[in-house]
Short mmCIF file of C-alpha atoms (C1' of nucleotides) in Angstrom, two decimals:
data_model
loop_
_atom_site.label_atom_id
_atom_site.label_comp_id
_atom_site.label_asym_id
_atom_site.label_seq_id
_atom_site.Cartn_x
_atom_site.Cartn_y
_atom_site.Cartn_z
CA MET A 1 5.83 -27.94 -24.41
CA GLN A 2 3.15 -29.86 -22.47
CA LEU A 3 0.23 -28.88 -20.13
CA THR A 4 0.76 -30.56 -16.89
CA ARG A 5 -0.90 -33.97 -16.36
CA TYR A 6 -2.90 -32.18 -13.60
CA THR A 7 -4.24 -29.76 -15.97
CA ASP A 8 -5.08 -32.75 -18.38
CA TYR A 9 -6.98 -34.66 -15.61
CA ALA A 10 -8.59 -31.58 -14.30
CA LEU A 11 -10.16 -31.07 -17.84
CA ARG A 12 -11.08 -34.73 -17.96
CA VAL A 13 -12.67 -34.72 -14.82
CA LEU A 14 -14.64 -31.56 -15.64
CA VAL A 15 -15.61 -33.23 -19.00
CA TYR A 16 -16.61 -36.51 -17.06
CA LEU A 17 -18.82 -34.59 -14.69
CA GLY A 18 -20.26 -32.24 -17.32
CA SER A 19 -21.41 -35.21 -19.51
CA ALA A 20 -23.70 -36.35 -16.68
CA GLU A 21 -27.15 -35.11 -16.04
CA SER A 22 -27.06 -31.83 -14.43
CA GLY A 23 -26.27 -32.03 -10.70
CA THR A 24 -25.55 -35.62 -10.58
CA THR A 25 -22.34 -36.89 -8.77
CA ALA A 26 -19.62 -39.28 -9.53
CA SER A 27 -17.08 -40.77 -7.21
CA ALA A 28 -13.46 -40.28 -7.45
CA ALA A 29 -13.03 -44.01 -7.71
CA GLU A 30 -15.59 -44.20 -10.79
CA ILE A 31 -13.87 -41.33 -12.54
CA ALA A 32 -10.29 -42.77 -11.83
CA LYS A 33 -11.25 -46.13 -13.06
CA PHE A 34 -12.79 -44.55 -16.26
CA TYR A 35 -9.33 -42.82 -16.97
CA GLY A 36 -7.10 -45.66 -15.79
CA ILE A 37 -5.32 -43.98 -12.77
CA SER A 38 -5.58 -44.53 -9.17
CA ARG A 39 -8.24 -43.02 -6.98
CA HIS A 40 -5.77 -41.43 -4.89
CA HIS A 41 -4.00 -39.55 -7.66
CA LEU A 42 -7.44 -38.44 -9.31
CA SER A 43 -8.15 -37.20 -5.67
CA LYS A 44 -5.28 -34.72 -5.77
CA VAL A 45 -6.88 -33.30 -9.02
CA VAL A 46 -10.21 -33.25 -7.40
CA SER A 47 -8.89 -31.37 -4.27
CA MET A 48 -7.38 -28.69 -6.61
CA LEU A 49 -10.68 -28.30 -8.48
CA SER A 50 -12.48 -28.09 -5.21
CA GLU A 51 -10.04 -25.37 -3.93
CA GLN A 52 -10.90 -23.38 -7.15
CA GLU A 53 -14.64 -23.97 -6.52
CA LEU A 54 -15.29 -25.56 -9.80
CA VAL A 55 -16.36 -28.78 -8.30
CA ILE A 56 -18.04 -29.70 -4.82
CA ALA A 57 -16.80 -32.85 -3.23
CA ALA A 58 -18.72 -34.53 -0.51
CA ARG A 59 -17.22 -37.16 1.79
CA GLY A 60 -19.13 -39.96 3.35
CA ARG A 61 -21.68 -42.61 1.92
CA GLY A 62 -23.75 -41.07 -0.99
CA GLY A 63 -20.93 -38.61 -1.35
CA GLY A 64 -19.02 -37.82 -4.47
CA ILE A 65 -18.16 -34.98 -6.82
CA ARG A 66 -20.19 -32.74 -8.84
CA LEU A 67 -19.77 -29.52 -10.93
CA SER A 68 -20.31 -26.42 -8.94
CA VAL A 69 -20.79 -24.20 -12.11
CA ASP A 70 -22.85 -24.44 -15.14
CA PRO A 71 -20.87 -25.84 -17.94
CA LYS A 72 -21.60 -22.99 -20.02
CA ASP A 73 -20.13 -20.54 -17.48
CA LEU A 74 -16.84 -22.31 -17.08
CA CYS A 75 -14.38 -20.71 -19.46
CA ILE A 76 -11.57 -23.11 -20.42
CA GLY A 77 -9.05 -20.30 -20.97
CA ASP A 78 -9.80 -19.23 -17.10
CA LEU A 79 -9.33 -22.82 -16.09
CA ILE A 80 -5.99 -23.20 -17.78
CA ARG A 81 -4.89 -19.82 -16.36
CA GLN A 82 -5.50 -21.36 -12.86
CA THR A 83 -4.13 -24.78 -13.32
CA GLU A 84 -0.90 -23.97 -15.45
CA ASN A 85 2.16 -22.01 -14.77
CA LEU A 86 2.04 -19.97 -17.98
CA SER A 87 5.64 -18.51 -17.68
CA ILE A 88 6.69 -20.55 -20.58
CA VAL A 89 10.29 -19.41 -20.36
CA GLU A 90 12.20 -18.48 -17.15
CA CYS A 91 12.42 -14.80 -18.14
CA PHE A 92 8.85 -14.37 -17.99
CA ASN A 93 9.43 -14.35 -14.14
CA ALA A 94 11.76 -11.79 -12.77
CA GLU A 95 12.42 -13.93 -9.76
CA THR A 96 13.63 -16.86 -11.71
CA ASN A 97 15.37 -15.15 -14.63
CA THR A 98 18.93 -15.86 -15.36
CA CYS A 99 19.19 -14.43 -18.85
CA PRO A 100 21.43 -11.41 -19.10
CA ILE A 101 19.26 -9.56 -21.79
CA ALA A 102 15.75 -10.05 -20.20
CA SER A 103 15.05 -6.43 -19.76
CA ASP A 104 15.02 -5.58 -23.30
CA CYS A 105 14.04 -8.53 -25.23
CA THR A 106 11.97 -8.93 -28.25
CA LEU A 107 11.92 -12.72 -27.85
CA GLU A 108 10.10 -12.38 -24.36
CA ASN A 109 7.54 -10.09 -25.93
CA LEU A 110 7.01 -12.54 -28.84
CA LEU A 111 6.47 -15.41 -26.55
CA GLN A 112 3.93 -13.43 -24.37
CA ASP A 113 1.97 -12.68 -27.56
CA ALA A 114 2.09 -16.28 -28.55
CA THR A 115 0.89 -17.39 -25.28
CA LYS A 116 -1.94 -14.80 -25.35
CA ALA A 117 -3.01 -16.22 -28.78
CA PHE A 118 -2.97 -19.54 -27.35
CA LEU A 119 -5.27 -18.54 -24.43
CA ALA A 120 -7.47 -16.47 -26.80
CA VAL A 121 -8.55 -19.46 -28.49
CA LEU A 122 -9.19 -21.31 -25.23
CA ASP A 123 -11.15 -18.17 -23.87
CA LYS A 124 -13.71 -18.64 -26.82
CA MET A 125 -14.90 -22.17 -25.51
CA THR A 126 -16.65 -23.30 -22.36
CA LEU A 127 -16.97 -26.53 -20.75
CA ALA A 128 -20.43 -26.97 -22.53
CA ASP A 129 -18.77 -26.72 -25.80
CA LEU A 130 -16.48 -29.63 -24.89
CA LEU A 131 -18.98 -32.05 -23.90
CA PRO A 132 -19.31 -35.12 -26.30
CA ALA A 133 -21.60 -34.34 -29.06
CA SER A 134 -21.73 -37.82 -30.44
CA GLN A 135 -22.47 -39.08 -26.90
CA ALA A 136 -19.25 -41.14 -27.04
CA LEU A 137 -18.39 -40.67 -23.27
CA LEU A 138 -22.03 -41.30 -22.30
CA GLN A 139 -21.98 -44.52 -24.34
CA ILE A 140 -18.87 -45.64 -22.75
CA ARG A 141 -20.05 -44.65 -19.35
CA LEU A 142 -23.34 -46.65 -19.77
CA ALA A 143 -21.35 -49.53 -21.09
CA ARG A 144 -19.60 -49.96 -17.80
CA MET B 1 3.30 -25.15 -19.82
CA GLN B 2 6.89 -24.32 -20.49
CA LEU B 3 9.33 -24.48 -23.43
CA THR B 4 11.89 -26.91 -22.80
CA ARG B 5 15.18 -25.30 -21.43
CA TYR B 6 16.74 -26.64 -24.60
CA THR B 7 14.53 -24.58 -26.82
CA ASP B 8 14.96 -21.52 -24.71
CA TYR B 9 18.90 -22.03 -24.99
CA ALA B 10 18.67 -22.66 -28.66
CA LEU B 11 16.90 -19.35 -29.11
CA ARG B 12 19.37 -17.60 -26.95
CA VAL B 13 22.31 -19.02 -28.98
CA LEU B 14 20.69 -17.89 -32.22
CA VAL B 15 20.13 -14.43 -30.80
CA TYR B 16 23.62 -14.20 -29.57
CA LEU B 17 24.92 -15.32 -32.88
CA GLY B 18 22.60 -13.06 -34.79
CA SER B 19 23.72 -10.02 -32.82
CA ALA B 20 27.25 -10.39 -34.21
CA GLU B 21 28.37 -9.20 -37.48
CA SER B 22 27.31 -11.34 -40.37
CA GLY B 23 29.65 -14.34 -40.55
CA THR B 24 31.52 -13.76 -37.25
CA THR B 25 31.95 -16.92 -35.03
CA ALA B 26 31.73 -17.26 -31.31
CA SER B 27 33.02 -19.99 -29.20
CA ALA B 28 30.66 -22.30 -27.17
CA ALA B 29 32.63 -21.25 -24.02
CA GLU B 30 32.02 -17.46 -24.73
CA ILE B 31 28.33 -18.00 -25.30
CA ALA B 32 27.99 -20.20 -22.22
CA LYS B 33 29.68 -17.63 -20.03
CA PHE B 34 27.43 -15.09 -21.34
CA TYR B 35 24.38 -17.04 -20.37
CA GLY B 36 25.97 -18.37 -17.06
CA ILE B 37 25.96 -22.11 -17.79
CA SER B 38 28.76 -24.68 -18.50
CA ARG B 39 30.21 -24.94 -21.89
CA HIS B 40 29.49 -28.58 -22.08
CA HIS B 41 25.87 -28.12 -21.46
CA LEU B 42 25.65 -25.28 -24.05
CA SER B 43 27.40 -27.71 -26.48
CA LYS B 44 24.58 -30.12 -26.29
CA VAL B 45 22.30 -27.24 -27.54
CA VAL B 46 24.84 -26.09 -30.23
CA SER B 47 24.95 -29.91 -31.41
CA MET B 48 21.23 -30.01 -31.85
CA LEU B 49 21.32 -26.67 -33.75
CA SER B 50 24.05 -28.00 -35.95
CA GLU B 51 22.03 -31.17 -36.84
CA GLN B 52 19.10 -28.97 -37.67
CA GLU B 53 21.69 -26.99 -39.95
CA LEU B 54 20.89 -23.75 -38.33
CA VAL B 55 24.43 -23.12 -37.26
CA ILE B 56 27.76 -24.43 -38.43
CA ALA B 57 30.19 -25.55 -35.78
CA ALA B 58 33.81 -25.76 -36.64
CA ARG B 59 36.26 -27.71 -34.26
CA GLY B 60 39.86 -26.80 -33.88
CA ARG B 61 41.86 -23.56 -33.20
CA GLY B 62 40.13 -20.76 -34.59
CA GLY B 63 36.89 -22.77 -34.76
CA GLY B 64 33.60 -21.79 -33.24
CA ILE B 65 29.94 -21.43 -34.18
CA ARG B 66 28.20 -19.29 -36.56
CA LEU B 67 24.77 -18.92 -38.13
CA SER B 68 24.29 -21.02 -41.34
CA VAL B 69 21.22 -19.01 -42.39
CA ASP B 70 20.41 -15.43 -42.76
CA PRO B 71 18.38 -14.11 -39.73
CA LYS B 72 15.69 -12.98 -41.94
CA ASP B 73 15.29 -16.41 -43.29
CA LEU B 74 15.03 -18.16 -39.95
CA CYS B 75 11.40 -18.43 -39.04
CA ILE B 76 10.78 -18.72 -35.26
CA GLY B 77 7.66 -20.81 -35.64
CA ASP B 78 9.61 -23.38 -37.65
CA LEU B 79 12.44 -23.46 -35.11
CA ILE B 80 10.01 -24.31 -32.24
CA ARG B 81 8.36 -26.98 -34.37
CA GLN B 82 11.81 -28.54 -34.55
CA THR B 83 13.01 -28.22 -30.83
CA GLU B 84 9.72 -28.77 -29.14
CA ASN B 85 7.52 -31.64 -28.73
CA LEU B 86 4.19 -29.91 -29.44
CA SER B 87 1.93 -32.73 -28.38
CA ILE B 88 0.66 -30.52 -25.31
CA VAL B 89 -1.48 -33.46 -23.97
CA GLU B 90 -0.89 -37.20 -24.35
CA CYS B 91 -3.89 -37.76 -26.51
CA PHE B 92 -2.28 -35.81 -29.45
CA ASN B 93 -0.18 -38.84 -30.03
CA ALA B 94 -2.02 -42.16 -30.62
CA GLU B 95 0.96 -44.03 -29.33
CA THR B 96 1.07 -42.39 -25.88
CA ASN B 97 -2.68 -41.96 -25.45
CA THR B 98 -4.44 -43.56 -22.62
CA CYS B 99 -7.54 -41.42 -22.59
CA PRO B 100 -10.66 -43.51 -23.33
CA ILE B 101 -12.51 -40.75 -25.21
CA ALA B 102 -9.52 -39.54 -27.50
CA SER B 103 -11.24 -40.78 -30.76
CA ASP B 104 -14.05 -38.25 -30.50
CA CYS B 105 -13.01 -35.32 -28.40
CA THR B 106 -13.61 -31.74 -28.79
CA LEU B 107 -11.10 -30.92 -26.18
CA GLU B 108 -8.18 -32.42 -28.13
CA ASN B 109 -9.41 -30.38 -31.15
CA LEU B 110 -9.57 -27.16 -29.20
CA LEU B 111 -6.06 -27.78 -27.66
CA GLN B 112 -4.82 -28.26 -31.39
CA ASP B 113 -6.35 -24.92 -32.37
CA ALA B 114 -4.89 -23.17 -29.50
CA THR B 115 -1.34 -24.67 -30.37
CA LYS B 116 -1.85 -23.54 -33.96
CA ALA B 117 -2.70 -20.13 -32.73
CA PHE B 118 0.46 -20.06 -30.73
CA LEU B 119 2.56 -21.08 -33.56
CA ALA B 120 0.78 -18.55 -36.05
CA VAL B 121 2.16 -15.85 -33.89
CA LEU B 122 5.60 -17.25 -33.87
CA ASP B 123 5.44 -17.73 -37.62
CA LYS B 124 5.27 -14.03 -38.29
CA MET B 125 8.63 -13.42 -36.79
CA THR B 126 12.25 -14.26 -38.00
CA LEU B 127 15.50 -14.23 -36.09
CA ALA B 128 16.08 -10.85 -37.66
CA ASP B 129 13.18 -9.28 -35.91
CA LEU B 130 14.44 -10.60 -32.48
CA LEU B 131 17.84 -9.10 -32.61
CA PRO B 132 18.08 -6.23 -29.97
CA ALA B 133 16.97 -2.97 -31.34
CA SER B 134 18.60 -1.01 -28.49
CA GLN B 135 21.76 -2.80 -28.97
CA ALA B 136 21.60 -4.09 -25.36
CA LEU B 137 23.06 -7.44 -26.29
CA LEU B 138 25.95 -5.64 -28.05
CA GLN B 139 26.48 -3.48 -25.37
CA ILE B 140 26.78 -6.25 -22.97
CA ARG B 141 29.10 -8.10 -25.19
CA LEU B 142 31.31 -5.36 -25.71
CA ALA B 143 31.47 -4.86 -21.92
CA ARG B 144 32.88 -8.21 -21.48
"C1'" DA C 1 55.21 -33.94 -32.51
"C1'" DA C 2 53.61 -30.97 -29.22
"C1'" DT C 3 50.53 -27.40 -27.90
"C1'" DC C 4 46.67 -24.74 -27.76
"C1'" DG C 5 42.12 -23.50 -28.60
"C1'" DG C 6 38.17 -25.51 -30.06
"C1'" DT C 7 33.64 -29.15 -30.35
"C1'" DG C 8 31.44 -33.81 -29.28
"C1'" DT C 9 29.45 -36.81 -26.17
"C1'" DA C 10 28.81 -40.58 -22.46
"C1'" DG C 11 27.75 -40.85 -17.76
"C1'" DC C 12 26.34 -39.14 -13.58
"C1'" DG C 13 23.60 -36.68 -9.88
"C1'" DC C 14 19.88 -33.86 -8.54
"C1'" DG C 15 15.28 -31.83 -8.37
"C1'" DT C 16 10.80 -32.14 -9.61
"C1'" DG C 17 6.47 -33.91 -11.89
"C1'" DA C 18 3.91 -37.91 -11.58
"C1'" DG C 19 1.76 -41.75 -9.52
"C1'" DT C 20 1.25 -44.99 -5.63
"C1'" DT C 21 0.56 -46.57 -0.90
"C1'" DG C 22 -1.44 -46.32 3.53
"C1'" DC C 23 -3.92 -44.31 6.90
"C1'" DA C 24 -6.95 -40.42 8.65
"C1'" DT C 25 -11.18 -38.37 8.64
"C1'" DA C 26 -16.02 -37.86 7.39
"C1'" DA C 27 -21.09 -38.93 6.42
"C1'" DT C 28 -24.79 -42.13 5.92
"C1'" DC C 29 -27.16 -46.45 6.66
"C1'" DT C 30 -28.24 -50.22 9.60
"C1'" DA D 1 -22.04 -48.25 17.74
"C1'" DG D 2 -20.53 -50.47 13.96
"C1'" DA D 3 -20.37 -51.16 8.98
"C1'" DT D 4 -19.90 -49.11 4.49
"C1'" DT D 5 -18.97 -45.90 1.40
"C1'" DA D 6 -16.87 -41.82 0.56
"C1'" DT D 7 -12.89 -37.85 0.28
"C1'" DG D 8 -8.21 -35.90 2.25
"C1'" DC D 9 -3.65 -35.92 2.46
"C1'" DA D 10 1.29 -37.12 3.99
"C1'" DA D 11 5.03 -39.83 2.78
"C1'" DC D 12 6.94 -42.46 -0.51
"C1'" DT D 13 9.10 -44.16 -5.10
"C1'" DC D 14 10.18 -43.66 -9.86
"C1'" DA D 15 11.25 -41.46 -14.20
"C1'" DC D 16 12.87 -37.86 -16.59
"C1'" DG D 17 14.56 -32.94 -17.69
"C1'" DC D 18 18.41 -30.46 -16.73
"C1'" DG D 19 23.05 -29.24 -15.81
"C1'" DC D 20 27.47 -31.06 -14.63
"C1'" DT D 21 32.19 -33.45 -14.97
"C1'" DA D 22 35.48 -35.81 -17.52
"C1'" DC D 23 37.40 -37.29 -21.33
"C1'" DA D 24 37.50 -38.00 -26.47
"C1'" DC D 25 38.41 -36.08 -30.69
"C1'" DC D 26 39.56 -32.32 -33.85
"C1'" DG D 27 42.29 -28.59 -36.52
"C1'" DA D 28 45.61 -24.84 -36.66
"C1'" DT D 29 49.85 -23.14 -35.14
"C1'" DT D 30 54.39 -23.71 -33.57
#
DNA sequence: AATCGGTGTAGCGCGTGAGTTGCATAATCT
DNA sequence: AGATTATGCAACTCACGCGCTACACCGATT
């Protein structure tokens, strides 16, 4: 049971952007280099975040990416609801279900409750809470 | 974020076996037919459950599969810990990590806590709790 | 010993997630 | 207008999860 790599990178992009001074931009190439993946791949993630209006991406010289919301207003649970498919088994979705007992299944209810518990923990935090307290990220960024 | 199909089928096999009278066996072919997959594929799942000593599989005429534990002693949280890789992002595992800020990351801690909350809900239930209350499974089984 | 009814497992093919490549398009600076 | 610095995205490749086929092996019955 894993979060998709897209969700993982989405979180990383947001943490990276949130660690900067408010309003500053970073380029996709810079962030990609920091996390060791290609710019093109990271751009796909940025496009998704842009569609969800979590970041603003500006093309062209002097362009780049910045947060479009205040870190303290960005609920991590909401982000994950947007980026992840949370049907953790196929019977959560009537269209994909093949299980013959899905219509009366305690297991499905249990897994729904477990998923809710997972998200409830995430709902308590915002991006602001995730920004490095020890300035580790800033130190790493400044070292490059 | 999905449970693997193996975990899903493992749960289904256990629910199927648990719905029978105590101690009765079912064949892999029978269970596979019930869930609409090939016997060979279901056998891989059964082999995993057998290795984990949750079921006993007997070869040969009159063989088959039966639960090796009492449904009320089979904790769903423990099962999922055994069948799933719960490193929901790569940084949970130092060997696979590529994230440069993993050593000091609030996000990792948050996702660990969310995973624990997910499992805490599952830990409250046993296989006994999952067996169909309305006898839907038994009705379906008897109809075949 | 042969047959029947069972499980065990290696190897294979397909679909999809993940990451790359190449090029298009855009915006600012000179 | 051209150069530079930026994002956007289609098409591609690869790895792996998933499910299948084929055959091996097993144990009871005849």
